[in-house]
């Protein structure tokens, strides 16, 4: 049931947070944007609402599997640790147990998410067609310049993007940025599940064993914010490594990307998109945990 509930929660979370994720990726990878609203206005002006949903189909198709693996791995790892340490899978886990299980959950999901993250980032950041209303007209009395065909986008969709990356860059291209993804998801998911467990404990009334819906909403939202607060530096590096491959490559690896980015844009570059990540994380993870807990309780009720 943990796998099924995790899948349901993940799909609900993606539906809520994807437009802000697109803005976040563009802010992190394109220096021309001075802030969140500049990116939102520019994206809407050039591409309208559709621009905020570039690359959505692949995450929707895969997020149920990834979220299922994340929550299922966490619960099963925690059960095995409790059984090994305390003799029963139902024993109350220590905070160290929750942290280790959360870290394992984050590390396992990387092998599934790296190719989809590469496709998502490439689709979100690929060059858009220039506007037809640009300054292309010739002055009066002058011959019109030759009309050059405007090249279309390199990637036509998620599957075409994956196939193109695999053909041009090999299997390694599909796992580009996976080192940064491992560093991002390991400690961020440890923070995610630990903070959720602690907040649920604090928000549970004295006469109950679990928090109410409002408690789950608050705990889930705060857990998401804390997780993204520690994940953002590696998320910036991950996005840059995965976007690197459209045209001339700039980065030789994780360390080179960190050093180059900090040297060119200062230490603040590692926190690009932090405010947006936190704003997006609260509603998304409220929905994720409420859907997860509701599906879990419904499933247990049907099985008993």
Short mmCIF file of C-alpha atoms in Angstrom, two decimals:
data_model
loop_
_atom_site.label_atom_id
_atom_site.label_comp_id
_atom_site.label_asym_id
_atom_site.label_seq_id
_atom_site.Cartn_x
_atom_site.Cartn_y
_atom_site.Cartn_z
CA UNK A 1 0.00 0.00 0.00
CA UNK A 2 2.93 2.37 0.61
CA UNK A 3 3.92 2.07 -3.06
CA UNK A 4 0.37 2.75 -4.30
CA UNK A 5 -0.20 5.66 -1.91
CA UNK A 6 3.16 7.16 -2.87
CA UNK A 7 2.24 7.00 -6.56
CA UNK A 8 -1.07 8.81 -5.96
CA UNK A 9 0.59 11.49 -3.85
CA UNK A 10 3.32 12.07 -6.43
CA UNK A 11 0.92 12.60 -9.33
CA UNK A 12 -1.11 15.10 -7.30
CA UNK A 13 2.08 16.98 -6.41
CA UNK A 14 3.24 17.29 -10.02
CA UNK A 15 -0.13 18.63 -11.12
CA UNK A 16 0.19 21.45 -8.57
CA UNK A 17 3.85 22.38 -8.92
CA UNK A 18 4.99 21.97 -12.54
CA UNK A 19 4.54 25.57 -13.80
CA UNK A 20 6.71 26.90 -10.97
CA UNK A 21 9.25 24.15 -11.65
CA UNK A 22 9.61 25.42 -15.22
CA UNK A 23 10.23 28.96 -13.93
CA UNK A 24 12.74 27.61 -11.39
CA UNK A 25 14.75 25.71 -14.01
CA UNK A 26 14.88 28.71 -16.35
CA UNK A 27 16.04 31.04 -13.58
CA UNK A 28 18.79 28.60 -12.62
CA UNK A 29 20.07 27.97 -16.16
CA UNK A 30 19.50 31.27 -18.00
CA UNK A 31 21.39 34.29 -16.56
CA UNK A 32 19.23 36.75 -18.55
CA UNK A 33 16.44 36.51 -15.96
CA UNK A 34 16.75 39.00 -13.11
CA UNK A 35 14.09 37.36 -10.94
CA UNK A 36 10.95 35.26 -10.69
CA UNK A 37 8.51 37.79 -12.15
CA UNK A 38 10.86 38.68 -15.00
CA UNK A 39 10.97 34.99 -15.97
CA UNK A 40 7.19 34.57 -15.60
CA UNK A 41 6.45 37.65 -17.75
CA UNK A 42 8.99 36.70 -20.42
CA UNK A 43 7.78 33.08 -20.61
CA UNK A 44 4.14 34.15 -20.86
CA UNK A 45 4.90 36.84 -23.45
CA UNK A 46 6.84 34.44 -25.68
CA UNK A 47 4.98 31.17 -25.19
CA UNK A 48 1.76 31.92 -23.28
CA UNK A 49 0.47 29.38 -20.77
CA UNK A 50 1.78 26.44 -22.79
CA UNK A 51 5.35 27.51 -22.07
CA UNK A 52 4.95 26.74 -18.37
CA UNK A 53 4.07 23.12 -19.16
CA UNK A 54 6.96 22.24 -21.48
CA UNK A 55 8.08 18.66 -20.87
CA UNK A 56 5.15 17.86 -18.57
CA UNK A 57 4.04 14.62 -20.22
CA UNK A 58 7.12 12.61 -19.24
CA UNK A 59 7.09 13.59 -15.53
CA UNK A 60 3.36 12.80 -15.32
CA UNK A 61 3.97 9.37 -16.84
CA UNK A 62 6.96 8.57 -14.63
CA UNK A 63 6.28 10.41 -11.37
CA UNK A 64 3.87 7.76 -10.14
CA UNK A 65 6.65 5.16 -10.42
CA UNK A 66 9.29 7.44 -8.87
CA UNK A 67 7.09 8.59 -6.00
CA UNK A 68 5.96 5.02 -5.42
CA UNK A 69 9.59 3.88 -5.17
CA UNK A 70 10.48 6.81 -2.87
CA UNK A 71 7.71 6.25 -0.33
CA UNK A 72 7.85 2.47 -0.62
CA UNK A 73 11.63 2.37 -0.12
CA UNK A 74 11.37 4.68 2.87
CA UNK A 75 8.69 2.60 4.60
CA UNK A 76 10.30 -0.77 3.87
CA UNK A 77 13.77 0.42 4.85
CA UNK A 78 12.36 1.84 8.08
CA UNK A 79 10.51 -1.41 8.82
CA UNK A 80 13.69 -3.47 8.29
CA UNK A 81 15.75 -1.15 10.50
CA UNK A 82 13.14 -1.33 13.29
CA UNK A 83 12.94 -5.11 12.98
CA UNK A 84 16.73 -5.39 13.16
CA UNK A 85 17.21 -2.92 16.04
CA UNK A 86 14.06 -3.42 18.13
CA UNK A 87 12.74 -6.83 17.10
CA UNK A 88 9.51 -5.51 15.55
CA UNK A 89 8.68 -3.58 12.39
CA UNK A 90 5.94 -1.74 14.32
CA UNK A 91 8.32 -0.37 16.97
CA UNK A 92 8.66 3.41 17.20
CA UNK A 93 11.72 4.40 15.14
CA UNK A 94 14.43 6.72 16.41
CA UNK A 95 15.24 9.89 14.50
CA UNK A 96 18.43 8.26 13.20
CA UNK A 97 16.34 5.43 11.72
CA UNK A 98 14.07 7.90 9.93
CA UNK A 99 17.08 9.84 8.61
CA UNK A 100 18.80 6.74 7.21
CA UNK A 101 15.58 5.50 5.59
CA UNK A 102 14.92 8.90 4.03
CA UNK A 103 18.47 9.07 2.68
CA UNK A 104 18.11 5.58 1.16
CA UNK A 105 14.84 6.66 -0.46
CA UNK A 106 16.52 9.68 -2.06
CA UNK A 107 19.49 7.69 -3.37
CA UNK A 108 17.35 4.92 -4.91
CA UNK A 109 15.13 7.32 -6.86
CA UNK A 110 18.10 8.89 -8.67
CA UNK A 111 18.47 5.88 -10.98
CA UNK A 112 14.88 6.39 -12.15
CA UNK A 113 14.73 10.19 -12.22
CA UNK A 114 18.00 11.12 -13.93
CA UNK A 115 16.89 10.42 -17.55
CA UNK A 116 13.52 12.10 -17.03
CA UNK A 117 15.22 15.09 -15.35
CA UNK A 118 17.56 15.45 -18.34
CA UNK A 119 14.60 15.44 -20.75
CA UNK A 120 12.60 17.83 -18.57
CA UNK A 121 15.43 20.34 -18.21
CA UNK A 122 16.35 20.21 -21.92
CA UNK A 123 12.71 20.80 -22.94
CA UNK A 124 12.26 23.59 -20.41
CA UNK A 125 15.40 25.44 -21.51
CA UNK A 126 15.68 24.75 -25.23
CA UNK A 127 15.79 27.82 -27.47
CA UNK A 128 12.38 29.08 -28.42
CA UNK A 129 11.44 30.34 -31.88
CA UNK A 130 12.01 34.09 -32.27
CA UNK A 131 8.87 36.18 -32.42
CA UNK A 132 7.44 36.85 -35.86
CA UNK A 133 6.77 40.44 -34.83
CA UNK A 134 10.48 41.22 -34.37
CA UNK A 135 12.39 43.96 -36.31
CA UNK A 136 12.71 42.02 -39.56
CA UNK A 137 11.04 44.43 -41.99
CA UNK A 138 13.29 46.34 -44.44
CA UNK A 139 13.24 50.19 -44.51
CA UNK A 140 11.09 51.85 -47.23
CA UNK A 141 12.77 51.84 -50.63
CA UNK A 142 15.25 49.11 -49.72
CA UNK A 143 15.05 45.60 -51.10
CA UNK A 144 13.70 43.08 -48.67
CA UNK A 145 16.37 40.85 -47.10
CA UNK A 146 16.31 37.18 -48.05
CA UNK A 147 13.95 35.18 -45.90
CA UNK A 148 15.76 32.47 -43.94
CA UNK A 149 13.79 29.57 -42.59
CA UNK A 150 13.42 29.71 -38.84
CA UNK A 151 14.72 26.50 -37.29
CA UNK A 152 12.27 24.67 -35.11
CA UNK A 153 13.05 23.43 -31.61
CA UNK A 154 15.67 20.69 -31.40
CA UNK A 155 13.48 18.42 -29.28
CA UNK A 156 9.91 17.71 -30.36
CA UNK A 157 8.85 16.06 -27.12
CA UNK A 158 10.08 14.01 -24.15
CA UNK A 159 10.60 10.71 -26.01
CA UNK A 160 12.26 12.44 -28.95
CA UNK A 161 14.49 14.29 -26.49
CA UNK A 162 15.55 11.05 -24.75
CA UNK A 163 16.25 9.37 -28.10
CA UNK A 164 18.25 12.36 -29.36
CA UNK A 165 20.34 12.62 -26.20
CA UNK A 166 21.03 8.88 -26.23
CA UNK A 167 22.04 9.01 -29.91
CA UNK A 168 24.24 12.12 -29.63
CA UNK A 169 25.70 11.68 -26.14
CA UNK A 170 25.30 7.99 -25.40
CA UNK A 171 23.95 6.43 -22.22
CA UNK A 172 26.09 8.79 -20.15
CA UNK A 173 24.10 11.69 -21.55
CA UNK A 174 20.90 10.34 -19.99
CA UNK A 175 22.63 10.29 -16.60
CA UNK A 176 24.28 13.69 -16.93
CA UNK A 177 24.21 15.50 -13.61
CA UNK A 178 23.44 12.31 -11.69
CA UNK A 179 26.34 12.99 -9.27
CA UNK A 180 24.72 16.31 -8.33
CA UNK A 181 21.33 14.55 -8.21
CA UNK A 182 22.71 11.98 -5.75
CA UNK A 183 24.11 14.74 -3.55
CA UNK A 184 20.83 16.65 -3.80
CA UNK A 185 18.39 13.83 -3.10
CA UNK A 186 20.32 11.92 -0.44
CA UNK A 187 20.37 14.59 2.25
CA UNK A 188 17.23 16.40 1.07
CA UNK A 189 15.05 13.29 1.42
CA UNK A 190 16.62 12.56 4.80
CA UNK A 191 15.58 16.09 5.82
CA UNK A 192 12.18 15.64 4.15
CA UNK A 193 11.07 12.51 6.02
CA UNK A 194 12.74 13.45 9.31
CA UNK A 195 11.11 16.89 9.46
CA UNK A 196 7.72 15.41 8.48
CA UNK A 197 7.97 12.77 11.24
CA UNK A 198 8.98 15.35 13.87
CA UNK A 199 6.27 17.84 12.87
CA UNK A 200 3.60 15.13 12.81
CA UNK A 201 4.64 14.13 16.33
CA UNK A 202 4.38 17.73 17.51
CA UNK A 203 1.01 18.30 15.80
CA UNK A 204 -0.66 15.10 17.01
CA UNK A 205 -3.21 15.76 19.80
CA UNK A 206 -2.53 14.05 23.12
CA UNK A 207 -5.47 11.65 22.78
CA UNK A 208 -4.67 10.60 19.18
CA UNK A 209 -2.03 8.49 17.47
CA UNK A 210 -1.93 10.57 14.26
CA UNK A 211 -2.38 14.24 13.35
CA UNK A 212 -5.59 15.45 11.73
CA UNK A 213 -5.81 16.67 8.12
CA UNK A 214 -4.69 20.20 9.04
CA UNK A 215 -1.67 18.75 10.86
CA UNK A 216 -0.73 16.64 7.84
CA UNK A 217 -1.09 19.67 5.55
CA UNK A 218 1.15 21.80 7.75
CA UNK A 219 3.73 19.07 8.37
CA UNK A 220 3.91 18.13 4.69
CA UNK A 221 4.26 21.73 3.51
CA UNK A 222 6.98 22.57 6.05
CA UNK A 223 8.85 19.33 5.31
CA UNK A 224 8.91 20.22 1.61
CA UNK A 225 10.23 23.72 2.32
CA UNK A 226 13.02 22.42 4.58
CA UNK A 227 14.00 19.74 2.07
CA UNK A 228 14.29 22.23 -0.78
CA UNK A 229 16.19 24.68 1.41
CA UNK A 230 19.04 22.15 1.74
CA UNK A 231 18.65 20.81 -1.82
CA UNK A 232 18.78 24.06 -3.82
CA UNK A 233 22.59 24.45 -4.20
CA UNK A 234 22.96 21.00 -5.76
CA UNK A 235 19.72 21.52 -7.70
CA UNK A 236 21.28 24.54 -9.42
CA UNK A 237 24.37 22.53 -10.36
CA UNK A 238 22.24 19.57 -11.48
CA UNK A 239 20.13 21.77 -13.78
CA UNK A 240 23.21 23.39 -15.33
CA UNK A 241 24.92 20.08 -15.96
CA UNK A 242 21.79 18.59 -17.52
CA UNK A 243 21.09 21.65 -19.68
CA UNK A 244 24.73 21.63 -20.83
CA UNK A 245 24.69 19.81 -24.14
CA UNK A 246 22.61 22.17 -26.24
CA UNK A 247 25.35 23.69 -28.37
CA UNK A 248 28.88 24.11 -26.99
CA UNK A 249 29.46 22.39 -23.67
CA UNK A 250 30.68 24.58 -20.81
CA UNK A 251 31.20 22.20 -17.90
CA UNK A 252 33.59 19.27 -17.60
CA UNK A 253 31.93 17.86 -14.48
CA UNK A 254 30.37 18.57 -11.09
CA UNK A 255 33.33 20.37 -9.49
CA UNK A 256 34.09 22.39 -12.63
CA UNK A 257 30.45 23.49 -12.81
CA UNK A 258 30.48 24.61 -9.16
CA UNK A 259 33.77 26.53 -9.53
CA UNK A 260 32.82 28.13 -12.86
CA UNK A 261 29.34 29.15 -11.70
CA UNK A 262 30.62 30.69 -8.44
CA UNK A 263 33.50 32.47 -10.18
CA UNK A 264 31.26 34.00 -12.87
CA UNK A 265 28.16 34.82 -10.80
CA UNK A 266 29.29 34.74 -7.17
CA UNK A 267 28.22 32.42 -4.32
CA UNK A 268 24.62 33.64 -4.65
CA UNK A 269 24.28 31.56 -7.81
CA UNK A 270 24.02 28.42 -5.66
CA UNK A 271 20.80 29.77 -4.19
CA UNK A 272 19.13 30.80 -7.44
CA UNK A 273 15.52 29.75 -7.29
CA UNK A 274 15.58 29.18 -3.50
CA UNK A 275 12.60 31.44 -2.81
CA UNK A 276 10.68 29.89 -5.71
CA UNK A 277 11.58 26.36 -4.60
CA UNK A 278 10.27 27.05 -1.11
CA UNK A 279 7.10 28.75 -2.37
CA UNK A 280 6.44 25.81 -4.69
CA UNK A 281 7.37 23.17 -2.12
CA UNK A 282 4.77 24.17 0.47
CA UNK A 283 1.55 23.64 -1.56
CA UNK A 284 3.01 20.73 -3.55
CA UNK A 285 4.02 18.73 -0.48
CA UNK A 286 0.83 19.60 1.37
CA UNK A 287 -1.00 17.87 -1.48
CA UNK A 288 1.52 14.99 -1.69
CA UNK A 289 1.28 14.02 1.97
CA UNK A 290 -2.47 14.51 2.29
CA UNK A 291 -3.05 12.34 -0.80
CA UNK A 292 -0.49 9.79 0.45
CA UNK A 293 -1.98 9.52 3.95
CA UNK A 294 -5.55 9.43 2.62
CA UNK A 295 -4.70 6.66 0.12
CA UNK A 296 -2.83 4.74 2.81
CA UNK A 297 -5.72 4.90 5.29
CA UNK A 298 -8.27 4.05 2.61
CA UNK A 299 -6.23 1.06 1.48
CA UNK A 300 -5.74 -0.21 5.01
CA UNK A 301 -9.44 0.21 5.67
CA UNK A 302 -10.32 -1.86 2.61
CA UNK A 303 -7.85 -4.58 3.54
CA UNK A 304 -9.05 -4.96 7.13
#
